[in-house]
Amino acid sequence: MTSRKQLILALGGGVLLAAGAIVTWLTLPPTTVDLDGRYGSQGQVRLGSGEVLDASYSILFTEGRYYAMSRQGDVIVETSGKVETDWRGGYRLLVEKGDVTELNAQLDNSLLFNLLYSRHPGAVIHLKPLYAACLYAQETQQVYCANNP
Amino acid sequence: MNTSTAALVPTFPAADSSGLVIQTGHDECQAIFYPAFYQLVMKRSGQEEKVELGYSGSRLLERLLQTPGTVVSREELMEYAWADRVVGQGSLNQQIYTLRQVLGDEKKREIIQTLPRRGYMFNPRFLVPVVLDEPEPEPQPSVSPAAEMLPAMPVPEVAVRSSQPPLRTVLVLLPLVVVLVASLVYQGLTVAGVRSNQVQSGLASIAYIAGDGITLPQLMNETKELSERIAGLAEQPVELVLGKAADFYQLLCARPDGSARWLMVQETQLASLDEATLRRCLP
């Protein structure tokens, strides 16, 4: 009987500890951001129609914030917001503000979606180290490399 | 810069540098280096994160850690990290930058120090000495042959205890372990893509990144022709990263100066890519 009581107590304690760990993990404050300076990249997009567009992405990280400009053909999107780190060594961009300067291009829907997502307040973009001094924005499929690695 | 600090620090584990503990520049974060797996395990606030260094990055760190406090020339590092290939100085710069970034050293450059015109040096102050205050235990007959083949890694405390942990401890820890494993698997599946090893094709070294509904074999199969074409066009060694997201293939062409150009191709257009477009991506 005593051992059953101990078993129930131990299980209860374990569940409580696990719940505590989950709550702590979910509510951990973001750690400080060490990203700083200008990043960017240039490239080309071949659309479904066969048209090839020049594209460029620029982003400035300073004091825990970011300011970005994406250009694909005629479409220019500016966004800004906060930068946070995640515990796996990546970063999160929290979009606060975004504007589309031009929207008369014949971009493919998935590309337009990416651009419009990136300017939507409240959107979160995960940045992951990709290669050397380059970061990859997962949700928007954009590459940023340090201008002076 | 002082390069004689090696004499001031305790002796560190043997030349293969397996499982060396490095104090990183991140807050309260230590990294354990496992050269056999080309990995660093970052330990912060009781949480662990594996960082894949890749073959070259791992070899580079391994060589620097073989002689902490001693300058290693750029030539020797390149020969050690890219033994079977001829690469430019840019590749070394990029790998050093990546290592510094992983170790939280990209700003201060204290852990991996640059000695102008001489090479690089691992600062031994950032190695965490292993305290050995007990004699080595006798080998136990129950150790499996597979375990003996593993590289010398730090042995967790629980592994050297011979007595069985009490049932209560197991029951208390089990939910925590389950939660931790589940969260790691969840994070791994939802955020990180699966990255292949570097595949050499002519002068191009290609890494494939799967994810977002495509597996590595699928990706490699679908981009086989593209890989061969771009490798055939490369006139100098180049490192490429190939992936796919939504209905677009993505090709990143790394440049020796650390910058990169890229190409996104809608999936129906892959076979129609012309040579000029591919050449614009290459350095």
Coordinates of C-alpha atoms in Angstrom, one line a residue:
Chain A
M1 CA 0.0 0.0 0.0
T2 CA 2.8 2.4 0.9
S3 CA 4.6 1.7 -2.3
R4 CA 1.4 2.4 -4.3
K5 CA 1.1 5.7 -2.5
Q6 CA 4.7 6.5 -3.3
L7 CA 4.1 5.7 -6.9
I8 CA 1.1 8.0 -7.1
L9 CA 3.0 10.8 -5.4
A10 CA 6.0 10.3 -7.7
L11 CA 3.8 10.3 -10.8
G12 CA 2.0 13.4 -9.6
G13 CA 5.3 15.1 -8.8
G14 CA 6.6 14.2 -12.2
V15 CA 3.5 15.6 -14.0
L16 CA 3.7 18.8 -12.0
L17 CA 7.4 19.2 -12.8
A18 CA 6.8 18.6 -16.5
A19 CA 4.0 21.2 -16.5
G20 CA 6.3 23.6 -14.7
A21 CA 9.0 23.0 -17.3
I22 CA 6.6 23.6 -20.2
V23 CA 5.3 26.8 -18.6
T24 CA 8.8 28.0 -18.0
W25 CA 9.9 27.2 -21.5
L26 CA 7.0 28.9 -23.1
T27 CA 7.3 32.1 -21.0
L28 CA 11.1 32.4 -21.2
P29 CA 12.0 36.0 -22.1
P30 CA 13.8 36.5 -25.4
T31 CA 17.5 36.6 -25.1
T32 CA 19.6 39.6 -26.3
V33 CA 20.2 39.9 -30.0
D34 CA 23.8 40.1 -31.4
L35 CA 22.8 40.7 -35.0
D36 CA 24.1 44.0 -36.2
G37 CA 24.8 45.8 -39.4
R38 CA 23.7 45.4 -43.0
Y39 CA 22.9 42.2 -44.7
G40 CA 21.6 41.6 -48.2
S41 CA 21.7 39.6 -51.4
Q42 CA 20.9 39.8 -55.1
G43 CA 19.6 37.3 -57.4
Q44 CA 17.1 36.4 -60.1
V45 CA 13.6 34.9 -60.2
R46 CA 12.3 32.8 -63.1
L47 CA 8.6 33.0 -62.9
G48 CA 6.1 30.4 -64.1
S49 CA 5.6 32.5 -67.2
G50 CA 9.3 32.2 -68.1
E51 CA 10.0 35.8 -67.4
V52 CA 13.2 36.5 -65.4
L53 CA 13.2 39.3 -62.8
D54 CA 16.1 40.8 -60.9
A55 CA 15.6 40.8 -57.2
S56 CA 17.4 42.1 -54.2
Y57 CA 16.9 41.9 -50.5
S58 CA 18.4 44.3 -48.0
I59 CA 18.1 44.4 -44.2
L60 CA 19.7 46.5 -41.5
F61 CA 19.9 45.2 -37.9
T62 CA 20.4 47.7 -35.2
E63 CA 19.7 47.8 -31.5
G64 CA 17.4 44.8 -31.5
R65 CA 15.4 46.1 -34.5
Y66 CA 15.4 45.5 -38.2
Y67 CA 14.6 47.5 -41.3
A68 CA 14.2 45.6 -44.5
M69 CA 13.5 46.3 -48.2
S70 CA 12.7 43.6 -50.7
R71 CA 12.5 44.2 -54.4
Q72 CA 11.3 41.7 -57.0
G73 CA 10.9 43.4 -60.4
D74 CA 8.6 46.4 -59.8
V75 CA 7.4 45.3 -56.4
I76 CA 9.0 46.9 -53.5
V77 CA 8.2 46.0 -49.9
E78 CA 9.5 47.8 -46.9
T79 CA 9.1 46.3 -43.4
S80 CA 10.4 47.0 -39.9
G81 CA 10.1 45.5 -36.5
K82 CA 11.8 43.8 -33.6
V83 CA 14.5 41.0 -33.7
E84 CA 14.6 38.3 -31.1
T85 CA 16.8 35.3 -30.7
D86 CA 15.5 31.8 -30.3
W87 CA 17.3 29.2 -28.2
R88 CA 18.3 27.1 -31.2
G89 CA 20.7 29.8 -32.5
G90 CA 18.4 31.4 -35.0
Y91 CA 16.5 34.7 -34.9
R92 CA 12.9 35.8 -35.1
L93 CA 11.8 38.9 -36.9
L94 CA 8.5 40.3 -35.5
V95 CA 6.9 42.5 -38.1
E96 CA 5.5 45.7 -36.8
K97 CA 5.1 47.8 -39.9
G98 CA 5.2 47.2 -43.7
D99 CA 4.4 49.0 -46.9
V100 CA 4.1 47.9 -50.5
T101 CA 5.3 50.6 -52.8
E102 CA 4.3 49.0 -56.1
L103 CA 2.0 46.2 -56.9
N104 CA 1.4 46.0 -60.6
A105 CA 3.8 43.2 -61.4
Q106 CA 3.1 39.8 -62.8
L107 CA 4.6 37.9 -59.9
D108 CA 3.6 34.3 -59.2
N109 CA 1.2 34.0 -56.4
S110 CA 3.6 32.3 -54.0
L111 CA 6.1 35.1 -54.4
L112 CA 3.5 37.7 -53.8
F113 CA 2.3 35.8 -50.8
N114 CA 5.8 35.8 -49.4
L115 CA 6.2 39.6 -49.9
L116 CA 2.8 40.4 -48.5
Y117 CA 3.3 38.1 -45.5
S118 CA 6.6 39.9 -44.6
R119 CA 4.8 43.3 -44.3
H120 CA 1.9 42.1 -42.3
P121 CA 2.0 43.5 -38.7
G122 CA 2.2 40.6 -36.3
A123 CA 3.8 38.2 -38.7
V124 CA 6.8 36.2 -37.5
I125 CA 9.8 35.4 -39.8
H126 CA 12.3 32.9 -38.6
L127 CA 15.9 33.5 -39.7
K128 CA 18.3 30.5 -39.7
P129 CA 22.0 30.4 -40.4
L130 CA 22.3 29.1 -44.0
Y131 CA 25.9 29.3 -45.2
A132 CA 28.9 31.3 -43.8
A133 CA 27.6 34.7 -42.9
C134 CA 24.2 34.2 -44.6
L135 CA 20.8 33.9 -43.0
Y136 CA 17.7 32.4 -44.6
A137 CA 14.2 33.8 -43.8
Q138 CA 12.1 30.7 -43.8
E139 CA 8.6 32.1 -44.3
T140 CA 9.6 34.5 -47.0
Q141 CA 12.4 32.4 -48.7
Q142 CA 14.8 35.3 -48.7
V143 CA 18.6 35.2 -48.2
Y144 CA 20.6 37.8 -46.4
C145 CA 24.4 37.7 -46.3
A146 CA 26.6 40.0 -44.2
N147 CA 27.9 42.8 -46.4
N148 CA 31.2 42.8 -44.6
P149 CA 31.7 39.3 -43.2
Chain B
M1 CA 49.2 39.5 -29.6
N2 CA 50.4 37.1 -27.0
T3 CA 50.8 33.6 -28.3
S4 CA 52.5 32.0 -25.4
T5 CA 49.4 31.5 -23.2
A6 CA 49.5 27.7 -23.8
A7 CA 52.0 27.2 -21.0
L8 CA 49.7 28.9 -18.5
V9 CA 46.7 26.6 -18.8
P10 CA 46.1 23.0 -17.7
T11 CA 46.7 20.2 -20.1
F12 CA 43.7 19.3 -22.2
P13 CA 42.6 16.0 -23.6
A14 CA 44.5 14.3 -26.3
A15 CA 45.2 15.3 -29.9
D16 CA 41.9 14.1 -31.3
S17 CA 40.2 16.7 -29.2
S18 CA 37.0 14.6 -28.8
G19 CA 34.4 16.1 -26.5
L20 CA 36.4 19.2 -25.6
V21 CA 34.4 21.8 -23.7
I22 CA 34.6 25.4 -25.0
Q23 CA 33.4 28.5 -23.2
T24 CA 31.5 30.4 -25.8
G25 CA 30.8 34.1 -26.1
H26 CA 27.1 33.6 -25.6
D27 CA 25.6 34.2 -22.2
E28 CA 26.2 31.2 -19.9
C29 CA 26.7 28.9 -22.8
Q30 CA 29.3 26.1 -23.2
A31 CA 29.9 24.1 -26.3
I32 CA 31.1 20.5 -26.4
F33 CA 32.9 19.6 -29.6
Y34 CA 32.5 16.2 -31.1
P35 CA 34.8 16.1 -34.2
A36 CA 33.7 12.5 -35.1
F37 CA 30.2 13.8 -35.7
Y38 CA 31.2 17.2 -37.0
Q39 CA 29.1 18.7 -34.3
L40 CA 29.1 21.2 -31.5
V41 CA 26.6 20.6 -28.7
M42 CA 25.6 24.0 -27.2
K43 CA 24.6 23.8 -23.5
R44 CA 22.7 26.7 -22.1
S45 CA 20.4 26.9 -19.1
G46 CA 20.2 23.1 -19.0
Q47 CA 19.2 22.9 -22.6
E48 CA 21.2 21.4 -25.4
E49 CA 21.3 22.2 -29.0
K50 CA 23.3 20.4 -31.7
V51 CA 25.0 22.6 -34.3
E52 CA 26.2 20.9 -37.5
L53 CA 29.6 22.3 -38.5
G54 CA 30.0 20.4 -41.7
Y55 CA 33.2 18.6 -42.6
S56 CA 35.4 21.6 -43.3
G57 CA 34.2 23.6 -40.3
S58 CA 34.7 20.7 -38.0
R59 CA 38.2 19.9 -39.3
L60 CA 39.2 23.5 -39.0
L61 CA 38.1 23.7 -35.3
E62 CA 39.7 20.3 -34.7
R63 CA 43.1 21.5 -36.0
L64 CA 42.9 24.7 -34.0
L65 CA 42.1 22.7 -30.9
Q66 CA 44.9 20.3 -31.4
T67 CA 47.3 23.2 -30.5
P68 CA 45.4 25.8 -28.5
G69 CA 47.6 28.9 -27.9
T70 CA 49.7 28.2 -30.9
V71 CA 49.3 30.0 -34.2
V72 CA 48.3 27.7 -37.1
S73 CA 49.0 29.1 -40.6
R74 CA 46.3 29.6 -43.1
E75 CA 47.9 27.1 -45.5
E76 CA 48.0 24.4 -42.9
L77 CA 44.4 25.0 -41.9
M78 CA 43.3 24.8 -45.6
E79 CA 45.3 21.7 -46.1
Y80 CA 43.7 20.1 -43.0
A81 CA 40.1 21.2 -43.6
W82 CA 40.0 20.7 -47.4
A83 CA 42.5 17.9 -47.8
D84 CA 41.2 16.6 -51.1
R85 CA 40.2 19.9 -52.7
V86 CA 41.7 23.2 -53.8
V87 CA 39.8 26.1 -52.4
G88 CA 40.3 29.8 -52.2
Q89 CA 41.2 31.9 -49.2
G90 CA 37.5 33.0 -49.2
S91 CA 36.4 29.5 -48.1
L92 CA 38.7 29.7 -45.1
N93 CA 37.4 33.2 -44.2
Q94 CA 33.9 32.0 -44.4
Q95 CA 34.4 28.9 -42.3
I96 CA 36.3 31.0 -39.7
Y97 CA 33.4 33.5 -39.7
T98 CA 30.9 30.7 -39.3
L99 CA 32.8 29.2 -36.4
R100 CA 33.1 32.5 -34.7
Q101 CA 29.3 33.1 -35.2
V102 CA 28.5 29.7 -33.7
L103 CA 30.8 30.4 -30.7
G104 CA 29.5 33.9 -30.2
D105 CA 32.8 35.3 -31.1
E106 CA 32.1 37.2 -34.3
K107 CA 32.5 40.6 -32.7
K108 CA 35.2 40.3 -30.1
R109 CA 37.2 37.6 -31.9
E110 CA 38.8 36.5 -28.7
I111 CA 38.1 32.7 -29.0
I112 CA 39.5 32.3 -32.5
Q113 CA 42.1 35.0 -32.8
T114 CA 43.5 36.3 -36.1
L115 CA 47.2 36.8 -36.2
P116 CA 47.8 39.0 -39.2
R117 CA 49.9 37.4 -41.9
R118 CA 50.5 34.4 -39.6
G119 CA 47.3 32.6 -39.2
Y120 CA 44.7 31.8 -36.6
M121 CA 45.0 30.7 -33.0
F122 CA 42.5 29.1 -30.6
N123 CA 42.6 31.0 -27.3
P124 CA 43.1 28.4 -24.6
R125 CA 41.4 30.6 -22.0
F126 CA 38.1 29.5 -23.6
L127 CA 38.8 25.8 -23.1
V128 CA 37.1 24.4 -20.0
P129 CA 39.5 22.1 -18.2
V130 CA 38.2 18.7 -17.3
V131 CA 38.7 18.1 -13.6
L132 CA 39.9 14.6 -13.0
D133 CA 40.1 14.1 -9.2
E134 CA 39.5 10.4 -9.3
P135 CA 41.5 7.6 -10.9
E136 CA 40.2 6.2 -14.1
P137 CA 37.7 3.4 -13.3
E138 CA 38.7 -0.1 -14.4
P139 CA 37.0 -1.1 -17.6
Q140 CA 33.8 -3.0 -16.9
P141 CA 33.2 -6.3 -18.6
S142 CA 29.7 -5.3 -19.4
V143 CA 30.7 -2.5 -21.8
S144 CA 29.5 -3.3 -25.3
P145 CA 32.0 -3.4 -28.2
A146 CA 30.0 -0.6 -29.9
A147 CA 30.6 1.6 -26.9
E148 CA 34.3 1.0 -27.0
M149 CA 34.4 2.1 -30.6
L150 CA 32.9 5.5 -29.8
P151 CA 35.3 8.5 -29.6
A152 CA 36.3 9.5 -26.1
M153 CA 33.4 11.7 -25.1
P154 CA 32.6 13.2 -21.7
V155 CA 30.8 10.6 -19.7
P156 CA 27.6 11.7 -18.1
E157 CA 27.6 11.4 -14.3
V158 CA 24.8 8.8 -14.4
A159 CA 26.8 6.6 -16.7
V160 CA 29.6 5.9 -14.2
R161 CA 27.2 5.0 -11.3
S162 CA 26.9 1.3 -11.0
S163 CA 23.8 1.3 -8.8
Q164 CA 20.4 1.4 -10.4
P165 CA 18.6 4.7 -9.9
P166 CA 15.5 4.4 -7.7
L167 CA 12.2 3.9 -9.4
R168 CA 10.9 7.2 -8.0
T169 CA 13.7 9.2 -9.7
V170 CA 13.0 7.5 -13.0
L171 CA 9.3 8.2 -12.7
V172 CA 9.9 11.9 -11.8
L173 CA 12.4 12.4 -14.6
L174 CA 10.5 10.4 -17.3
P175 CA 7.8 13.1 -18.0
L176 CA 10.5 15.7 -18.3
V177 CA 12.5 13.7 -20.7
V178 CA 9.4 12.9 -22.8
V179 CA 8.6 16.6 -22.9
L180 CA 12.1 17.6 -23.8
V181 CA 12.4 15.0 -26.5
A182 CA 9.0 15.8 -27.9
S183 CA 9.8 19.5 -28.1
L184 CA 13.1 18.9 -29.8
V185 CA 11.5 16.6 -32.3
Y186 CA 8.7 19.2 -32.9
Q187 CA 11.2 22.0 -33.3
G188 CA 13.3 19.8 -35.6
L189 CA 10.4 18.8 -37.8
T190 CA 8.8 22.2 -38.0
V191 CA 11.7 24.6 -38.3
A192 CA 14.9 22.9 -39.3
G193 CA 15.3 21.5 -42.8
V194 CA 17.3 18.3 -43.3
R195 CA 20.7 19.1 -44.8
S196 CA 22.7 16.7 -46.8
N197 CA 26.5 16.4 -46.7
Q198 CA 28.4 18.3 -49.4
V199 CA 28.2 16.5 -52.7
Q200 CA 31.1 17.2 -55.0
S201 CA 30.3 17.6 -58.7
G202 CA 33.2 18.9 -60.8
L203 CA 34.2 22.2 -59.3
A204 CA 30.9 22.6 -57.5
S205 CA 30.4 21.5 -53.9
I206 CA 26.6 21.2 -53.4
A207 CA 24.6 21.0 -50.2
Y208 CA 21.0 20.0 -50.5
I209 CA 18.4 21.2 -48.0
A210 CA 15.1 19.3 -47.8
G211 CA 12.0 20.3 -46.0
D212 CA 8.6 21.9 -46.8
G213 CA 7.2 18.7 -48.3
I214 CA 10.2 17.4 -50.1
T215 CA 12.7 14.8 -49.0
L216 CA 16.4 14.8 -49.7
P217 CA 16.3 12.0 -52.3
Q218 CA 13.4 13.7 -54.1
L219 CA 15.2 17.0 -54.1
M220 CA 18.5 15.5 -55.3
N221 CA 16.6 13.6 -58.0
E222 CA 14.6 16.5 -59.2
T223 CA 17.6 18.8 -59.4
K224 CA 20.1 16.2 -60.8
E225 CA 20.2 17.8 -64.2
L226 CA 20.4 21.3 -62.8
S227 CA 23.3 20.3 -60.5
E228 CA 25.2 18.7 -63.4
R229 CA 24.6 21.7 -65.7
I230 CA 25.8 24.3 -63.2
A231 CA 28.7 22.2 -62.1
G232 CA 29.7 22.0 -65.8
L233 CA 29.6 25.8 -66.1
A234 CA 31.7 26.5 -62.9
E235 CA 35.1 27.8 -63.8
Q236 CA 36.4 27.9 -60.3
P237 CA 35.6 26.0 -57.1
V238 CA 32.2 27.1 -55.8
E239 CA 29.9 26.1 -52.9
L240 CA 26.2 25.8 -53.8
V241 CA 23.1 25.3 -51.6
L242 CA 20.1 23.8 -53.3
G243 CA 16.6 23.7 -51.8
K244 CA 12.9 23.9 -52.6
A245 CA 10.2 25.9 -50.9
A246 CA 6.6 26.0 -52.1
D247 CA 6.8 25.7 -55.9
F248 CA 10.2 27.3 -56.3
Y249 CA 13.6 25.7 -56.4
Q250 CA 16.3 27.9 -54.8
L251 CA 20.0 27.9 -55.7
L252 CA 22.5 29.8 -53.6
C253 CA 25.9 30.4 -55.1
A254 CA 28.4 31.4 -52.4
R255 CA 31.2 33.8 -53.4
P256 CA 34.7 33.8 -52.1
D257 CA 34.2 37.3 -50.5
G258 CA 31.4 35.9 -48.3
S259 CA 28.6 37.4 -50.4
A260 CA 26.2 35.2 -52.4
R261 CA 24.0 35.3 -55.4
W262 CA 20.9 33.2 -55.8
L263 CA 18.4 32.0 -58.3
M264 CA 14.8 31.1 -57.7
V265 CA 13.1 29.0 -60.4
Q266 CA 9.4 28.1 -60.6
E267 CA 9.2 24.3 -60.7
T268 CA 7.7 24.2 -64.2
Q269 CA 10.6 26.3 -65.5
L270 CA 13.5 24.1 -64.3
A271 CA 14.2 22.5 -67.6
S272 CA 14.0 25.8 -69.5
L273 CA 16.8 27.5 -67.6
D274 CA 19.2 29.1 -70.0
E275 CA 23.0 29.1 -69.6
A276 CA 23.2 32.8 -69.2
T277 CA 20.9 32.8 -66.2
L278 CA 22.9 30.0 -64.5
R279 CA 26.2 31.8 -65.2
R280 CA 24.9 34.9 -63.5
C281 CA 24.6 33.0 -60.3
L282 CA 28.1 31.6 -60.4
P283 CA 31.1 33.6 -59.2

